[in-house]
Amino acid sequence: MKYTRISINTATPAEARSRVMIIYTGGTFGMTYDESGVLIPFDFSLIKEQLPALRNLFLEITVISFAQPVDSSNISPEHWKAIAEIIFENYQDQDGFVVLHGTDTMAFSASALSFMLPGLGKPVIFTGAQLPISQSRSDARENLITSLEIASAKISGKPVLPEVCIYFDYQLLRGNRAKKVESMHFDAFESGNYPVLAKAGVKIDYNLAAIAQAGEEPLKLLSKFDSSVAILKLFPGISKPMVEAVLNTTGVKAVIIETFGSGNAPSAEWFVSCLKSAIKKGIIILNVSQCPGGMVEQGRYETSKALAEIGVISGSDITLEAAVTKLMILLGEYGVDYTRAAIGKPLTGEMAY
Ligand code: ASP
């Protein structure tokens, strides 16, 4: 992948307080109108003019821009690899990272990055905007300024946020717990199963009890993905051919069943036996609830008891976004057997237990 690199010292003539790298991948955030009225990617060398408030942050900012910024609906594991490599290669020189990304798949990318960077001890803050930075009512300015402040925040010389997060509309969320829930208003993200990590108001209030602790391990980079994953979303009246088609997809290694409520599914004999024969063939079946809050508890109701008995793995309170990316990275790095044993256990704060 090709990049452009720009250095901006927002502190001059004073000395910069911290160093933050912005990785610009695309999305609505960076759009601006050219003279003929066409939306084109924003030129980051003009950021100080667009955002004079940057000066008050006293930061040395390096911007790495994808040469071809993408709408986040086109994001793929190749892009996750590119973002993670940039972070890994610049890790020692920077105090924190801000990833500018389209909102549509931001929760997938933030989840993927959280699994790709074990040992992370510095902030990686994803943000974006619902309106382009060039528009007067845009949320881009606040989202970027506060993300930069969070990415450079320290307590007793240590980064406050040694984890991958999403900052949006005055809220900081754990990346692998977040979901896009709104496409028109500014409050685009929620993390139904995990507390907000910080709220930005007159000051930024950090919820220190909910923020991960940095470990002793050095940063590692995991970047092998296996996308042989499918999702089977259940609905009342779902047909046997439909279920069979997903479970029999050529090459599939893991299927997420998106179930009702606390992990419930039809108890029809044909449905349970379809799952049973997939499991027999070695396919991993993971139970993730369609509810944005609460968790899977297989066996709580009759309609989920059979799932536990045939070897469906409980996804606990994991989001679909975290489940998909966790499966892809575990399958890619370690293969099916390891993934089967590890998928139901917390790896990096993405699930309760
Ligand atoms: N379609 C855009 C994207 O995800 C929307 C946005 O940036 O908010 O790239």
mmCIF file of N, CA and C in Angstrom, residues 207-329:
data_model
loop_
_atom_site.group_PDB
_atom_site.id
_atom_site.type_symbol
_atom_site.label_atom_id
_atom_site.label_comp_id
_atom_site.label_asym_id
_atom_site.label_seq_id
_atom_site.Cartn_x
_atom_site.Cartn_y
_atom_site.Cartn_z
ATOM 1 N N ASN A 207 -12.686 7.196 32.992
ATOM 2 C CA ASN A 207 -13.217 6.169 33.885
ATOM 3 C C ASN A 207 -12.089 5.158 34.112
ATOM 4 N N LEU A 208 -11.174 5.516 35.004
ATOM 5 C CA LEU A 208 -9.922 4.750 35.120
ATOM 6 C C LEU A 208 -10.165 3.281 35.482
ATOM 7 N N ALA A 209 -11.220 3.033 36.244
ATOM 8 C CA ALA A 209 -11.489 1.646 36.658
ATOM 9 C C ALA A 209 -11.825 0.759 35.453
ATOM 10 N N ALA A 210 -12.334 1.355 34.378
ATOM 11 C CA ALA A 210 -12.753 0.553 33.218
ATOM 12 C C ALA A 210 -11.661 0.437 32.151
ATOM 13 N N ILE A 211 -10.612 1.244 32.289
ATOM 14 C CA ILE A 211 -9.559 1.274 31.263
ATOM 15 C C ILE A 211 -8.554 0.136 31.513
ATOM 16 N N ALA A 212 -8.104 -0.499 30.430
ATOM 17 C CA ALA A 212 -7.157 -1.619 30.566
ATOM 18 C C ALA A 212 -5.832 -1.143 31.170
ATOM 19 N N GLN A 213 -5.155 -2.052 31.840
ATOM 20 C CA GLN A 213 -3.811 -1.772 32.381
ATOM 21 C C GLN A 213 -2.794 -2.265 31.360
ATOM 22 N N ALA A 214 -1.740 -1.494 31.155
ATOM 23 C CA ALA A 214 -0.692 -1.962 30.231
ATOM 24 C C ALA A 214 0.042 -3.141 30.870
ATOM 25 N N GLY A 215 0.311 -4.176 30.074
ATOM 26 C CA GLY A 215 1.033 -5.324 30.609
ATOM 27 C C GLY A 215 2.539 -5.130 30.484
ATOM 28 N N GLU A 216 3.290 -6.154 30.843
ATOM 29 C CA GLU A 216 4.758 -6.078 30.787
ATOM 30 C C GLU A 216 5.300 -6.541 29.433
ATOM 31 N N GLU A 217 4.461 -7.295 28.711
ATOM 32 C CA GLU A 217 4.908 -7.882 27.441
ATOM 33 C C GLU A 217 5.206 -6.809 26.400
ATOM 34 N N PRO A 218 6.238 -7.022 25.560
ATOM 35 C CA PRO A 218 6.472 -6.050 24.485
ATOM 36 C C PRO A 218 5.395 -6.166 23.406
ATOM 37 N N LEU A 219 5.242 -5.092 22.630
ATOM 38 C CA LEU A 219 4.245 -5.091 21.560
ATOM 39 C C LEU A 219 4.580 -6.154 20.513
ATOM 40 N N LYS A 220 3.546 -6.885 20.090
ATOM 41 C CA LYS A 220 3.720 -7.864 19.000
ATOM 42 C C LYS A 220 2.777 -7.489 17.866
ATOM 43 N N LEU A 221 3.074 -7.982 16.698
ATOM 44 C CA LEU A 221 2.195 -7.725 15.558
ATOM 45 C C LEU A 221 1.706 -9.058 14.998
ATOM 46 N N LEU A 222 0.391 -9.265 15.037
ATOM 47 C CA LEU A 222 -0.207 -10.450 14.411
ATOM 48 C C LEU A 222 -0.959 -9.964 13.182
ATOM 49 N N SER A 223 -0.644 -10.511 12.023
ATOM 50 C CA SER A 223 -1.296 -9.938 10.840
ATOM 51 C C SER A 223 -1.750 -10.976 9.815
ATOM 52 N N LYS A 224 -1.842 -12.232 10.255
ATOM 53 C CA LYS A 224 -2.349 -13.231 9.307
ATOM 54 C C LYS A 224 -3.846 -13.418 9.531
ATOM 55 N N PHE A 225 -4.594 -13.210 8.478
ATOM 56 C CA PHE A 225 -6.051 -13.354 8.573
ATOM 57 C C PHE A 225 -6.523 -14.530 7.733
ATOM 58 N N ASP A 226 -7.543 -15.198 8.228
ATOM 59 C CA ASP A 226 -8.223 -16.206 7.418
ATOM 60 C C ASP A 226 -9.703 -15.824 7.432
ATOM 61 N N SER A 227 -10.209 -15.468 6.267
ATOM 62 C CA SER A 227 -11.589 -14.964 6.187
ATOM 63 C C SER A 227 -12.625 -16.052 5.954
ATOM 64 N N SER A 228 -12.287 -17.306 6.265
ATOM 65 C CA SER A 228 -13.246 -18.398 6.015
ATOM 66 C C SER A 228 -14.314 -18.451 7.110
ATOM 67 N N VAL A 229 -14.980 -17.321 7.267
ATOM 68 C CA VAL A 229 -15.938 -17.148 8.351
ATOM 69 C C VAL A 229 -17.282 -16.768 7.731
ATOM 70 N N ALA A 230 -18.372 -17.291 8.285
ATOM 71 C CA ALA A 230 -19.707 -16.901 7.785
ATOM 72 C C ALA A 230 -20.595 -16.507 8.960
ATOM 73 N N ILE A 231 -21.641 -15.747 8.646
ATOM 74 C CA ILE A 231 -22.597 -15.327 9.679
ATOM 75 C C ILE A 231 -23.974 -15.827 9.271
ATOM 76 N N LEU A 232 -24.640 -16.466 10.203
ATOM 77 C CA LEU A 232 -26.008 -16.936 9.952
ATOM 78 C C LEU A 232 -26.927 -16.195 10.916
ATOM 79 N N LYS A 233 -27.621 -15.192 10.368
ATOM 80 C CA LYS A 233 -28.517 -14.409 11.241
ATOM 81 C C LYS A 233 -29.880 -15.091 11.282
ATOM 82 N N LEU A 234 -30.334 -15.442 12.479
ATOM 83 C CA LEU A 234 -31.600 -16.168 12.606
ATOM 84 C C LEU A 234 -32.778 -15.202 12.554
ATOM 85 N N PHE A 235 -33.898 -15.695 12.073
ATOM 86 C CA PHE A 235 -35.152 -14.945 12.116
ATOM 87 C C PHE A 235 -36.291 -15.961 12.151
ATOM 88 N N PRO A 236 -37.430 -15.583 12.736
ATOM 89 C CA PRO A 236 -38.534 -16.528 12.787
ATOM 90 C C PRO A 236 -38.935 -16.922 11.370
ATOM 91 N N GLY A 237 -38.991 -18.203 11.091
ATOM 92 C CA GLY A 237 -39.357 -18.677 9.753
ATOM 93 C C GLY A 237 -38.160 -19.007 8.882
ATOM 94 N N ILE A 238 -36.974 -18.920 9.422
ATOM 95 C CA ILE A 238 -35.764 -19.233 8.628
ATOM 96 C C ILE A 238 -35.895 -20.667 8.068
ATOM 97 N N SER A 239 -35.467 -20.839 6.813
ATOM 98 C CA SER A 239 -35.706 -22.133 6.166
ATOM 99 C C SER A 239 -34.477 -23.044 6.224
ATOM 100 N N LYS A 240 -34.742 -24.316 6.088
ATOM 101 C CA LYS A 240 -33.663 -25.313 6.116
ATOM 102 C C LYS A 240 -32.651 -25.088 4.975
ATOM 103 N N PRO A 241 -33.118 -24.881 3.725
ATOM 104 C CA PRO A 241 -32.122 -24.671 2.648
ATOM 105 C C PRO A 241 -31.202 -23.485 2.916
ATOM 106 N N MET A 242 -31.763 -22.459 3.533
ATOM 107 C CA MET A 242 -30.970 -21.264 3.846
ATOM 108 C C MET A 242 -29.882 -21.601 4.879
ATOM 109 N N VAL A 243 -30.282 -22.301 5.930
ATOM 110 C CA VAL A 243 -29.321 -22.689 6.985
ATOM 111 C C VAL A 243 -28.260 -23.616 6.388
ATOM 112 N N GLU A 244 -28.715 -24.569 5.583
ATOM 113 C CA GLU A 244 -27.766 -25.521 4.973
ATOM 114 C C GLU A 244 -26.798 -24.797 4.036
ATOM 115 N N ALA A 245 -27.319 -23.832 3.297
ATOM 116 C CA ALA A 245 -26.462 -23.115 2.340
ATOM 117 C C ALA A 245 -25.303 -22.436 3.065
ATOM 118 N N VAL A 246 -25.598 -21.818 4.208
ATOM 119 C CA VAL A 246 -24.520 -21.135 4.944
ATOM 120 C C VAL A 246 -23.545 -22.159 5.532
ATOM 121 N N LEU A 247 -24.108 -23.183 6.169
ATOM 122 C CA LEU A 247 -23.227 -24.166 6.838
ATOM 123 C C LEU A 247 -22.402 -24.983 5.844
ATOM 124 N N ASN A 248 -22.917 -25.112 4.633
ATOM 125 C CA ASN A 248 -22.183 -25.902 3.614
ATOM 126 C C ASN A 248 -21.353 -25.016 2.683
ATOM 127 N N THR A 249 -21.190 -23.756 3.003
ATOM 128 C CA THR A 249 -20.377 -22.875 2.161
ATOM 129 C C THR A 249 -18.984 -23.490 1.990
ATOM 130 N N THR A 250 -18.521 -23.535 0.761
ATOM 131 C CA THR A 250 -17.221 -24.166 0.494
ATOM 132 C C THR A 250 -16.124 -23.466 1.297
ATOM 133 N N GLY A 251 -15.345 -24.248 1.996
ATOM 134 C CA GLY A 251 -14.168 -23.724 2.691
ATOM 135 C C GLY A 251 -14.447 -23.064 4.033
ATOM 136 N N VAL A 252 -15.725 -22.981 4.432
ATOM 137 C CA VAL A 252 -16.008 -22.264 5.689
ATOM 138 C C VAL A 252 -15.413 -23.031 6.883
ATOM 139 N N LYS A 253 -14.792 -22.271 7.797
ATOM 140 C CA LYS A 253 -14.184 -22.912 8.972
ATOM 141 C C LYS A 253 -14.909 -22.543 10.260
ATOM 142 N N ALA A 254 -15.595 -21.410 10.236
ATOM 143 C CA ALA A 254 -16.313 -20.988 11.438
ATOM 144 C C ALA A 254 -17.580 -20.256 11.023
ATOM 145 N N VAL A 255 -18.670 -20.549 11.739
ATOM 146 C CA VAL A 255 -19.943 -19.855 11.459
ATOM 147 C C VAL A 255 -20.436 -19.236 12.760
ATOM 148 N N ILE A 256 -20.732 -17.939 12.677
ATOM 149 C CA ILE A 256 -21.337 -17.257 13.827
ATOM 150 C C ILE A 256 -22.843 -17.374 13.649
ATOM 151 N N ILE A 257 -23.536 -17.941 14.653
ATOM 152 C CA ILE A 257 -25.002 -17.882 14.554
ATOM 153 C C ILE A 257 -25.442 -16.698 15.410
ATOM 154 N N GLU A 258 -26.122 -15.768 14.758
ATOM 155 C CA GLU A 258 -26.632 -14.588 15.477
ATOM 156 C C GLU A 258 -28.004 -14.946 16.001
ATOM 157 N N THR A 259 -28.061 -15.175 17.299
ATOM 158 C CA THR A 259 -29.246 -15.756 17.921
ATOM 159 C C THR A 259 -30.125 -14.691 18.569
ATOM 160 N N PHE A 260 -31.258 -15.144 19.093
ATOM 161 C CA PHE A 260 -32.187 -14.232 19.771
ATOM 162 C C PHE A 260 -31.807 -14.105 21.249
ATOM 163 N N GLY A 261 -32.090 -12.942 21.826
ATOM 164 C CA GLY A 261 -31.987 -12.745 23.281
ATOM 165 C C GLY A 261 -30.702 -13.267 23.875
ATOM 166 N N SER A 262 -30.847 -14.148 24.865
ATOM 167 C CA SER A 262 -29.656 -14.631 25.577
ATOM 168 C C SER A 262 -29.067 -15.877 24.907
ATOM 169 N N GLY A 263 -29.151 -15.915 23.573
ATOM 170 C CA GLY A 263 -28.501 -16.997 22.829
ATOM 171 C C GLY A 263 -29.454 -18.087 22.385
ATOM 172 N N ASN A 264 -30.730 -17.726 22.176
ATOM 173 C CA ASN A 264 -31.742 -18.739 21.849
ATOM 174 C C ASN A 264 -31.923 -18.905 20.341
ATOM 175 N N ALA A 265 -32.350 -20.120 19.977
ATOM 176 C CA ALA A 265 -32.506 -20.458 18.558
ATOM 177 C C ALA A 265 -33.687 -21.414 18.422
ATOM 178 N N PRO A 266 -34.222 -21.595 17.213
ATOM 179 C CA PRO A 266 -35.320 -22.545 17.059
ATOM 180 C C PRO A 266 -34.904 -23.925 17.577
ATOM 181 N N SER A 267 -35.867 -24.612 18.238
ATOM 182 C CA SER A 267 -35.493 -25.945 18.734
ATOM 183 C C SER A 267 -35.899 -27.046 17.762
ATOM 184 N N ALA A 268 -36.347 -26.676 16.561
ATOM 185 C CA ALA A 268 -36.746 -27.677 15.551
ATOM 186 C C ALA A 268 -35.617 -28.687 15.331
ATOM 187 N N GLU A 269 -36.030 -29.926 15.192
ATOM 188 C CA GLU A 269 -35.062 -31.023 15.056
ATOM 189 C C GLU A 269 -34.096 -30.788 13.885
ATOM 190 N N TRP A 270 -34.672 -30.323 12.729
ATOM 191 C CA TRP A 270 -33.825 -30.153 11.533
ATOM 192 C C TRP A 270 -32.737 -29.100 11.771
ATOM 193 N N PHE A 271 -33.095 -28.069 12.540
ATOM 194 C CA PHE A 271 -32.138 -26.978 12.761
ATOM 195 C C PHE A 271 -30.967 -27.481 13.602
ATOM 196 N N VAL A 272 -31.312 -28.137 14.713
ATOM 197 C CA VAL A 272 -30.259 -28.640 15.613
ATOM 198 C C VAL A 272 -29.389 -29.672 14.885
ATOM 199 N N SER A 273 -30.013 -30.514 14.068
ATOM 200 C CA SER A 273 -29.175 -31.542 13.411
ATOM 201 C C SER A 273 -28.297 -30.949 12.306
ATOM 202 N N CYS A 274 -28.742 -29.856 11.672
ATOM 203 C CA CYS A 274 -27.849 -29.169 10.697
ATOM 204 C C CYS A 274 -26.585 -28.679 11.407
ATOM 205 N N LEU A 275 -26.792 -28.055 12.582
ATOM 206 C CA LEU A 275 -25.640 -27.537 13.325
ATOM 207 C C LEU A 275 -24.744 -28.690 13.785
ATOM 208 N N LYS A 276 -25.396 -29.736 14.250
ATOM 209 C CA LYS A 276 -24.658 -30.896 14.777
ATOM 210 C C LYS A 276 -23.756 -31.495 13.693
ATOM 211 N N SER A 277 -24.289 -31.630 12.480
ATOM 212 C CA SER A 277 -23.439 -32.249 11.450
ATOM 213 C C SER A 277 -22.331 -31.290 11.016
ATOM 214 N N ALA A 278 -22.559 -29.976 11.065
ATOM 215 C CA ALA A 278 -21.472 -29.030 10.757
ATOM 216 C C ALA A 278 -20.359 -29.162 11.803
ATOM 217 N N ILE A 279 -20.756 -29.239 13.072
ATOM 218 C CA ILE A 279 -19.756 -29.370 14.153
ATOM 219 C C ILE A 279 -18.966 -30.672 13.974
ATOM 220 N N LYS A 280 -19.669 -31.735 13.599
ATOM 221 C CA LYS A 280 -19.011 -33.043 13.356
ATOM 222 C C LYS A 280 -17.959 -32.938 12.263
ATOM 223 N N LYS A 281 -18.247 -32.073 11.275
ATOM 224 C CA LYS A 281 -17.291 -31.895 10.158
ATOM 225 C C LYS A 281 -16.099 -31.027 10.573
ATOM 226 N N GLY A 282 -16.142 -30.472 11.806
ATOM 227 C CA GLY A 282 -15.014 -29.656 12.289
ATOM 228 C C GLY A 282 -15.244 -28.156 12.190
ATOM 229 N N ILE A 283 -16.465 -27.765 11.780
ATOM 230 C CA ILE A 283 -16.740 -26.315 11.684
ATOM 231 C C ILE A 283 -17.011 -25.755 13.088
ATOM 232 N N ILE A 284 -16.419 -24.614 13.366
ATOM 233 C CA ILE A 284 -16.636 -23.961 14.665
ATOM 234 C C ILE A 284 -17.964 -23.210 14.580
ATOM 235 N N ILE A 285 -18.852 -23.419 15.548
ATOM 236 C CA ILE A 285 -20.101 -22.650 15.573
ATOM 237 C C ILE A 285 -20.079 -21.784 16.835
ATOM 238 N N LEU A 286 -20.172 -20.476 16.630
ATOM 239 C CA LEU A 286 -20.110 -19.527 17.750
ATOM 240 C C LEU A 286 -21.457 -18.830 17.885
ATOM 241 N N ASN A 287 -21.956 -18.794 19.107
ATOM 242 C CA ASN A 287 -23.267 -18.211 19.388
ATOM 243 C C ASN A 287 -23.110 -16.762 19.860
ATOM 244 N N VAL A 288 -23.577 -15.822 19.037
ATOM 245 C CA VAL A 288 -23.501 -14.382 19.381
ATOM 246 C C VAL A 288 -24.918 -13.826 19.322
ATOM 247 N N SER A 289 -25.291 -13.087 20.334
ATOM 248 C CA SER A 289 -26.671 -12.583 20.390
ATOM 249 C C SER A 289 -26.899 -11.398 19.447
ATOM 250 N N GLN A 290 -28.126 -11.306 18.948
ATOM 251 C CA GLN A 290 -28.509 -10.136 18.136
ATOM 252 C C GLN A 290 -28.712 -8.903 19.010
ATOM 253 N N CYS A 291 -28.841 -9.095 20.344
ATOM 254 C CA CYS A 291 -29.073 -7.946 21.248
ATOM 255 C C CYS A 291 -27.786 -7.161 21.445
ATOM 256 N N PRO A 292 -27.837 -5.843 21.356
ATOM 257 C CA PRO A 292 -26.622 -5.058 21.589
ATOM 258 C C PRO A 292 -26.208 -5.034 23.066
ATOM 259 N N GLY A 293 -27.123 -5.412 23.974
ATOM 260 C CA GLY A 293 -26.777 -5.476 25.398
ATOM 261 C C GLY A 293 -27.128 -6.848 25.950
ATOM 262 N N GLY A 294 -26.449 -7.252 27.022
ATOM 263 C CA GLY A 294 -26.715 -8.565 27.623
ATOM 264 C C GLY A 294 -25.787 -9.617 27.058
ATOM 265 N N MET A 295 -26.066 -10.876 27.379
ATOM 266 C CA MET A 295 -25.115 -11.899 26.947
ATOM 267 C C MET A 295 -25.762 -13.251 26.655
ATOM 268 N N VAL A 296 -24.993 -14.069 25.979
ATOM 269 C CA VAL A 296 -25.434 -15.432 25.661
ATOM 270 C C VAL A 296 -25.271 -16.295 26.914
ATOM 271 N N GLU A 297 -26.345 -16.999 27.242
ATOM 272 C CA GLU A 297 -26.264 -17.958 28.357
ATOM 273 C C GLU A 297 -26.928 -19.240 27.878
ATOM 274 N N GLN A 298 -26.132 -20.088 27.256
ATOM 275 C CA GLN A 298 -26.708 -21.311 26.682
ATOM 276 C C GLN A 298 -27.190 -22.221 27.816
ATOM 277 N N GLY A 299 -28.460 -22.665 27.712
ATOM 278 C CA GLY A 299 -29.021 -23.537 28.736
ATOM 279 C C GLY A 299 -29.985 -22.794 29.650
ATOM 280 N N ARG A 300 -30.028 -21.504 29.561
ATOM 281 C CA ARG A 300 -30.952 -20.737 30.400
ATOM 282 C C ARG A 300 -32.395 -21.037 29.975
ATOM 283 N N TYR A 301 -32.602 -21.141 28.676
ATOM 284 C CA TYR A 301 -33.909 -21.520 28.145
ATOM 285 C C TYR A 301 -33.780 -22.849 27.410
ATOM 286 N N GLU A 302 -34.900 -23.521 27.293
ATOM 287 C CA GLU A 302 -34.958 -24.779 26.542
ATOM 288 C C GLU A 302 -34.381 -24.584 25.126
ATOM 289 N N THR A 303 -34.661 -23.387 24.556
ATOM 290 C CA THR A 303 -34.282 -23.116 23.160
ATOM 291 C C THR A 303 -32.775 -22.886 22.960
ATOM 292 N N SER A 304 -32.008 -22.938 24.030
ATOM 293 C CA SER A 304 -30.555 -22.846 23.808
ATOM 294 C C SER A 304 -29.816 -24.027 24.430
ATOM 295 N N LYS A 305 -30.573 -24.869 25.154
ATOM 296 C CA LYS A 305 -29.957 -26.020 25.839
ATOM 297 C C LYS A 305 -29.295 -26.968 24.831
ATOM 298 N N ALA A 306 -30.035 -27.242 23.745
ATOM 299 C CA ALA A 306 -29.520 -28.184 22.737
ATOM 300 C C ALA A 306 -28.230 -27.654 22.119
ATOM 301 N N LEU A 307 -28.127 -26.345 21.983
ATOM 302 C CA LEU A 307 -26.925 -25.757 21.365
ATOM 303 C C LEU A 307 -25.688 -26.100 22.189
ATOM 304 N N ALA A 308 -25.810 -25.919 23.501
ATOM 305 C CA ALA A 308 -24.682 -26.247 24.383
ATOM 306 C C ALA A 308 -24.356 -27.739 24.274
ATOM 307 N N GLU A 309 -25.381 -28.541 24.233
ATOM 308 C CA GLU A 309 -25.165 -30.002 24.224
ATOM 309 C C GLU A 309 -24.447 -30.495 22.964
ATOM 310 N N ILE A 310 -24.706 -29.849 21.833
ATOM 311 C CA ILE A 310 -24.069 -30.337 20.592
ATOM 312 C C ILE A 310 -22.699 -29.683 20.334
ATOM 313 N N GLY A 311 -22.288 -28.760 21.196
ATOM 314 C CA GLY A 311 -20.939 -28.183 21.059
ATOM 315 C C GLY A 311 -20.872 -26.808 20.425
ATOM 316 N N VAL A 312 -22.014 -26.085 20.407
ATOM 317 C CA VAL A 312 -21.956 -24.681 19.968
ATOM 318 C C VAL A 312 -21.238 -23.902 21.069
ATOM 319 N N ILE A 313 -20.325 -23.022 20.671
ATOM 320 C CA ILE A 313 -19.533 -22.278 21.665
ATOM 321 C C ILE A 313 -20.245 -20.968 21.990
ATOM 322 N N SER A 314 -20.333 -20.654 23.274
ATOM 323 C CA SER A 314 -20.987 -19.402 23.675
ATOM 324 C C SER A 314 -20.067 -18.210 23.407
ATOM 325 N N GLY A 315 -20.644 -17.177 22.788
ATOM 326 C CA GLY A 315 -19.874 -15.946 22.543
ATOM 327 C C GLY A 315 -20.002 -14.950 23.689
ATOM 328 N N SER A 316 -20.653 -15.372 24.795
ATOM 329 C CA SER A 316 -20.796 -14.493 25.968
ATOM 330 C C SER A 316 -21.389 -13.147 25.532
ATOM 331 N N ASP A 317 -20.735 -12.038 25.856
ATOM 332 C CA ASP A 317 -21.301 -10.727 25.500
ATOM 333 C C ASP A 317 -20.492 -10.046 24.384
ATOM 334 N N ILE A 318 -19.858 -10.829 23.549
ATOM 335 C CA ILE A 318 -19.014 -10.268 22.471
ATOM 336 C C ILE A 318 -19.905 -9.595 21.405
ATOM 337 N N THR A 319 -19.381 -8.574 20.763
ATOM 338 C CA THR A 319 -20.100 -7.966 19.627
ATOM 339 C C THR A 319 -19.843 -8.822 18.380
ATOM 340 N N LEU A 320 -20.704 -8.654 17.400
ATOM 341 C CA LEU A 320 -20.505 -9.374 16.137
ATOM 342 C C LEU A 320 -19.180 -8.945 15.496
ATOM 343 N N GLU A 321 -18.883 -7.645 15.588
ATOM 344 C CA GLU A 321 -17.673 -7.092 14.968
ATOM 345 C C GLU A 321 -16.424 -7.727 15.587
ATOM 346 N N ALA A 322 -16.432 -7.840 16.915
ATOM 347 C CA ALA A 322 -15.270 -8.436 17.587
ATOM 348 C C ALA A 322 -15.209 -9.937 17.286
ATOM 349 N N ALA A 323 -16.371 -10.588 17.218
ATOM 350 C CA ALA A 323 -16.386 -12.029 16.970
ATOM 351 C C ALA A 323 -15.809 -12.354 15.582
ATOM 352 N N VAL A 324 -16.230 -11.607 14.576
ATOM 353 C CA VAL A 324 -15.751 -11.861 13.208
ATOM 354 C C VAL A 324 -14.238 -11.673 13.127
ATOM 355 N N THR A 325 -13.750 -10.569 13.666
ATOM 356 C CA THR A 325 -12.319 -10.264 13.513
ATOM 357 C C THR A 325 -11.461 -11.182 14.384
ATOM 358 N N LYS A 326 -11.985 -11.545 15.542
ATOM 359 C CA LYS A 326 -11.238 -12.466 16.417
ATOM 360 C C LYS A 326 -11.114 -13.840 15.750
ATOM 361 N N LEU A 327 -12.210 -14.306 15.156
ATOM 362 C CA LEU A 327 -12.147 -15.587 14.433
ATOM 363 C C LEU A 327 -11.141 -15.510 13.292
ATOM 364 N N MET A 328 -11.184 -14.402 12.533
ATOM 365 C CA MET A 328 -10.293 -14.293 11.370
ATOM 366 C C MET A 328 -8.816 -14.303 11.774
ATOM 367 N N ILE A 329 -8.516 -13.614 12.849
ATOM 368 C CA ILE A 329 -7.092 -13.546 13.233
ATOM 369 C C ILE A 329 -6.653 -14.851 13.907
#
